[in-house]
Amino acid sequence: MDVHVVVAPVFGTNCCVVVADVERADGRRDCVVVDAGAGTADGVARVVDEHGLVPRAVLATHGHVDHTWDAAAVCDRYGVPLRLHAADVYRISDPFGTIGLGGQLDAPAGAVSDALTQALADFGCTPRDYRTPSEVQGFDGASVELQAGDVRLRAVHAPGHTEGSTLYLVPGADRTGLVLSGDVLFAGGVGRTDLPGADVDAMLATLRGVVAGLDPELGVVPGHGPTTTVRHELATNPFLGG
């Protein structure tokens, strides 16, 4: 499958458009959008139009608002649902409360909330501009095959950063596949565990039992920052014993 990355102007979230290998009768191909961060909707539309794509779903690696801000815009534009692990569904209707901002949208407290609110302000938005997608679907299980049109991905539960954090495994046609790791794994780092709903022990279990067991040949597109490979992270990432 092809993967096109649109980088969000807010917090640099990597939004991925995953394209099916199968061509439809009309010459177009199905796709899903993963992690529609703030400011990615127009970039996604350009990718869709340029490559003749048909979006079938928006997925989220987890429920933090920097990965879901534009989910409603993309879902509404194409008439598709937002899908994410059931353990993080609760975050979608209260994205700021679930990171500790609560109802004080005009007077946030705490470094995380301040940084997010400032980043949104720099983009010309406030927390009050957030919209919840009209259809949110949760999935459950440790390892689940997801299908949206002709796109098939494997969703692997990887809690720690949030309760429902998920790795999406993208199969490769004539090349090695990819893992869309969200905020579980970065190039040289891992997701933070000091936010509401995070869990250090769960993150350690994920790193040792899930990430360490991935195919070393997989490429990695993290939720933020540069791409890497599983092999490189296993060898060099200090959180993985590198």
Short mmCIF file of C-alpha atoms in Angstrom, two decimals:
data_model
loop_
_atom_site.label_atom_id
_atom_site.label_comp_id
_atom_site.label_asym_id
_atom_site.label_seq_id
_atom_site.Cartn_x
_atom_site.Cartn_y
_atom_site.Cartn_z
CA MET A 1 0.00 0.00 0.00
CA ASP A 2 1.05 3.59 -0.58
CA VAL A 3 1.22 5.97 2.38
CA HIS A 4 1.18 9.75 1.96
CA VAL A 5 2.11 11.88 4.99
CA VAL A 6 0.54 15.28 5.65
CA VAL A 7 2.26 17.09 8.54
CA ALA A 8 -0.09 19.13 10.74
CA PRO A 9 0.91 22.75 11.41
CA VAL A 10 -0.14 22.26 15.05
CA PHE A 11 2.30 20.07 17.03
CA GLY A 12 3.64 18.56 13.77
CA THR A 13 1.34 15.53 13.90
CA ASN A 14 1.99 13.07 11.08
CA CYS A 15 -1.33 12.45 9.34
CA CYS A 16 -1.12 9.41 7.04
CA VAL A 17 -3.27 8.68 3.99
CA VAL A 18 -3.06 4.90 3.49
CA VAL A 19 -4.00 3.83 -0.03
CA ALA A 20 -5.23 0.39 -1.11
CA ASP A 21 -3.35 -1.49 -3.82
CA VAL A 22 -6.58 -2.53 -5.53
CA GLU A 23 -7.93 -0.22 -8.23
CA ARG A 24 -11.69 0.17 -8.41
CA ALA A 25 -13.70 -0.18 -11.62
CA ASP A 26 -13.74 3.62 -11.97
CA GLY A 27 -9.94 3.77 -11.77
CA ARG A 28 -9.87 5.21 -8.26
CA ARG A 29 -8.48 3.59 -5.09
CA ASP A 30 -9.82 3.43 -1.57
CA CYS A 31 -7.92 4.99 1.32
CA VAL A 32 -8.11 5.66 5.05
CA VAL A 33 -6.83 8.71 6.89
CA VAL A 34 -4.90 8.12 10.12
CA ASP A 35 -4.50 10.88 12.73
CA ALA A 36 -6.20 13.93 11.24
CA GLY A 37 -4.39 16.54 13.31
CA ALA A 38 -5.18 20.25 13.36
CA GLY A 39 -4.76 21.80 9.93
CA THR A 40 -4.53 18.58 7.92
CA ALA A 41 -8.00 18.49 6.32
CA ASP A 42 -7.06 20.58 3.28
CA GLY A 43 -3.81 18.67 2.78
CA VAL A 44 -5.70 15.40 2.91
CA ALA A 45 -8.16 16.73 0.32
CA ARG A 46 -5.28 17.63 -1.99
CA VAL A 47 -3.82 14.12 -1.71
CA VAL A 48 -7.25 12.58 -2.31
CA ASP A 49 -7.89 14.71 -5.39
CA GLU A 50 -4.40 14.40 -6.84
CA HIS A 51 -4.30 10.62 -6.60
CA GLY A 52 -7.95 9.83 -7.33
CA LEU A 53 -8.76 8.36 -3.93
CA VAL A 54 -11.96 7.46 -2.09
CA PRO A 55 -11.70 7.85 1.71
CA ARG A 56 -13.45 5.06 3.58
CA ALA A 57 -12.67 5.93 7.22
CA VAL A 58 -10.65 8.15 9.51
CA LEU A 59 -8.61 6.25 12.09
CA ALA A 60 -6.85 7.56 15.19
CA THR A 61 -3.84 6.00 16.88
CA HIS A 62 -5.22 7.43 20.12
CA GLY A 63 -7.70 10.00 21.35
CA HIS A 64 -5.48 13.01 22.06
CA VAL A 65 -6.82 16.11 20.37
CA ASP A 66 -3.63 16.85 18.42
CA HIS A 67 -4.39 13.62 16.53
CA THR A 68 -8.15 14.15 16.14
CA TRP A 69 -8.75 17.90 15.75
CA ASP A 70 -9.56 17.70 12.01
CA ALA A 71 -11.28 14.30 12.22
CA ALA A 72 -14.74 15.91 12.09
CA ALA A 73 -13.80 17.98 9.05
CA VAL A 74 -12.45 14.97 7.14
CA CYS A 75 -15.28 12.67 8.26
CA ASP A 76 -17.93 15.21 7.25
CA ARG A 77 -16.32 15.96 3.90
CA TYR A 78 -16.34 12.30 2.86
CA GLY A 79 -19.21 10.91 4.92
CA VAL A 80 -17.07 8.42 6.84
CA PRO A 81 -16.73 7.48 10.54
CA LEU A 82 -13.89 8.03 12.96
CA ARG A 83 -12.59 4.69 14.25
CA LEU A 84 -10.28 4.14 17.22
CA HIS A 85 -9.78 1.73 20.10
CA ALA A 86 -12.79 1.57 22.40
CA ALA A 87 -10.69 2.51 25.44
CA ASP A 88 -10.06 5.97 23.97
CA VAL A 89 -13.53 6.71 22.58
CA TYR A 90 -14.43 8.71 25.70
CA ARG A 91 -11.74 11.25 24.82
CA ILE A 92 -13.41 12.30 21.57
CA SER A 93 -16.36 14.07 23.18
CA ASP A 94 -14.17 15.77 25.83
CA PRO A 95 -10.71 16.16 24.29
CA PHE A 96 -9.52 18.92 26.60
CA GLY A 97 -10.99 17.60 29.82
CA THR A 98 -9.27 14.28 29.25
CA ILE A 99 -5.85 15.95 29.14
CA GLY A 100 -6.54 17.97 32.27
CA LEU A 101 -7.88 21.21 30.79
CA GLY A 102 -11.48 20.53 31.81
CA GLY A 103 -14.07 23.21 31.29
CA GLN A 104 -11.66 26.13 31.71
CA LEU A 105 -11.27 26.63 27.97
CA ASP A 106 -10.54 30.35 28.28
CA ALA A 107 -8.07 29.99 31.15
CA PRO A 108 -6.10 26.77 30.77
CA ALA A 109 -3.78 25.63 33.51
CA GLY A 110 -0.71 23.46 33.24
CA ALA A 111 2.16 23.24 30.79
CA VAL A 112 0.49 20.73 28.46
CA SER A 113 -2.73 22.70 28.19
CA ASP A 114 -0.86 25.99 27.80
CA ALA A 115 1.31 24.60 25.01
CA LEU A 116 -1.64 23.11 23.15
CA THR A 117 -3.77 26.22 23.50
CA GLN A 118 -0.90 28.42 22.31
CA ALA A 119 -0.25 26.14 19.33
CA LEU A 120 -3.92 26.34 18.37
CA ALA A 121 -3.88 30.12 18.81
CA ASP A 122 -0.87 30.36 16.49
CA PHE A 123 -2.96 28.45 13.94
CA GLY A 124 -5.89 30.81 14.45
CA CYS A 125 -8.07 28.52 16.60
CA THR A 126 -9.18 28.17 20.20
CA PRO A 127 -10.28 25.03 22.06
CA ARG A 128 -13.89 26.14 21.57
CA ASP A 129 -13.52 25.58 17.81
CA TYR A 130 -13.19 21.80 18.27
CA ARG A 131 -15.95 19.67 16.71
CA THR A 132 -16.80 16.06 17.51
CA PRO A 133 -17.23 13.73 14.50
CA SER A 134 -20.85 12.76 13.94
CA GLU A 135 -20.02 9.03 13.92
CA VAL A 136 -17.40 7.51 16.21
CA GLN A 137 -16.83 3.75 16.14
CA GLY A 138 -14.77 1.92 18.73
CA PHE A 139 -13.05 -1.40 18.16
CA ASP A 140 -11.63 -3.69 20.81
CA GLY A 141 -9.13 -6.52 21.14
CA ALA A 142 -5.39 -6.99 21.37
CA SER A 143 -4.98 -7.47 17.63
CA VAL A 144 -7.79 -6.74 15.20
CA GLU A 145 -7.97 -6.73 11.41
CA LEU A 146 -9.73 -3.58 10.24
CA GLN A 147 -11.25 -3.25 6.80
CA ALA A 148 -12.50 -0.05 5.22
CA GLY A 149 -13.36 -0.55 1.59
CA ASP A 150 -10.33 -2.16 -0.01
CA VAL A 151 -7.97 -1.04 2.77
CA ARG A 152 -7.02 -3.70 5.31
CA LEU A 153 -4.87 -2.87 8.34
CA ARG A 154 -4.05 -4.65 11.56
CA ALA A 155 -4.71 -2.68 14.73
CA VAL A 156 -2.52 -3.73 17.67
CA HIS A 157 -3.44 -2.46 21.12
CA ALA A 158 -0.43 -0.70 22.67
CA PRO A 159 -1.54 1.07 25.88
CA GLY A 160 0.61 3.28 28.06
CA HIS A 161 0.55 6.71 26.45
CA THR A 162 -3.24 6.42 26.60
CA GLU A 163 -5.49 3.50 27.49
CA GLY A 164 -6.41 2.88 23.86
CA SER A 165 -3.18 3.68 22.06
CA THR A 166 -2.91 1.60 18.91
CA LEU A 167 -0.27 0.60 16.36
CA TYR A 168 -1.55 0.24 12.79
CA LEU A 169 0.35 -2.31 10.71
CA VAL A 170 0.29 -1.51 7.00
CA PRO A 171 1.18 -4.46 4.77
CA GLY A 172 3.59 -3.91 1.91
CA ALA A 173 2.84 -5.13 -1.61
CA ASP A 174 6.31 -5.39 -3.15
CA ARG A 175 8.18 -3.95 -0.17
CA THR A 176 8.38 -4.18 3.58
CA GLY A 177 5.35 -2.88 5.40
CA LEU A 178 5.02 0.00 7.84
CA VAL A 179 3.83 0.54 11.37
CA LEU A 180 2.01 3.77 12.15
CA SER A 181 3.05 4.07 15.77
CA GLY A 182 1.25 7.20 16.93
CA ASP A 183 2.72 8.43 20.21
CA VAL A 184 3.87 5.00 21.35
CA LEU A 185 7.21 5.02 19.52
CA PHE A 186 9.25 7.87 18.08
CA ALA A 187 12.65 8.03 16.44
CA GLY A 188 14.87 7.83 19.52
CA GLY A 189 12.07 8.07 22.04
CA VAL A 190 8.69 6.86 23.26
CA GLY A 191 5.41 8.45 24.28
CA ARG A 192 5.11 10.38 27.52
CA THR A 193 3.35 8.79 30.47
CA ASP A 194 2.63 11.82 32.66
CA LEU A 195 -0.74 12.79 31.14
CA PRO A 196 -4.17 11.76 32.47
CA GLY A 197 -4.91 8.14 31.56
CA ALA A 198 -1.27 7.28 30.88
CA ASP A 199 0.39 4.40 32.71
CA VAL A 200 4.12 3.76 33.08
CA ASP A 201 3.73 0.03 33.72
CA ALA A 202 1.43 -0.36 30.72
CA MET A 203 3.91 1.50 28.54
CA LEU A 204 6.78 -0.73 29.67
CA ALA A 205 4.67 -3.81 28.92
CA THR A 206 3.86 -2.41 25.48
CA LEU A 207 7.50 -1.66 24.69
CA ARG A 208 8.73 -5.06 25.87
CA GLY A 209 5.85 -7.22 24.70
CA VAL A 210 4.52 -5.46 21.59
CA VAL A 211 7.08 -3.10 20.08
CA ALA A 212 10.03 -5.43 20.71
CA GLY A 213 8.12 -8.21 18.96
CA LEU A 214 7.52 -6.28 15.72
CA ASP A 215 9.22 -7.34 12.50
CA PRO A 216 12.57 -5.50 12.52
CA GLU A 217 12.21 -4.78 8.81
CA LEU A 218 9.11 -2.63 9.30
CA GLY A 219 9.39 1.06 8.63
CA VAL A 220 7.96 3.33 11.32
CA VAL A 221 5.91 6.48 10.81
CA PRO A 222 5.53 7.94 14.30
CA GLY A 223 2.87 10.38 15.46
CA HIS A 224 5.41 13.22 15.36
CA GLY A 225 8.87 13.63 13.92
CA PRO A 226 10.97 11.74 11.37
CA THR A 227 10.40 8.23 10.12
CA THR A 228 12.59 5.38 11.30
CA THR A 229 12.65 1.57 11.31
CA VAL A 230 11.91 -1.00 13.97
CA ARG A 231 15.42 -2.41 13.55
CA HIS A 232 17.03 0.98 14.13
CA GLU A 233 14.93 1.67 17.22
CA LEU A 234 15.63 -1.76 18.72
CA ALA A 235 19.33 -1.11 18.28
CA THR A 236 19.54 2.54 19.34
CA ASN A 237 16.45 3.68 21.24
CA PRO A 238 17.39 3.91 24.95
CA PHE A 239 13.83 3.01 25.99
CA LEU A 240 14.09 -0.26 24.08
CA GLY A 241 17.46 -1.26 25.47
CA GLY A 242 19.36 0.22 22.53
#
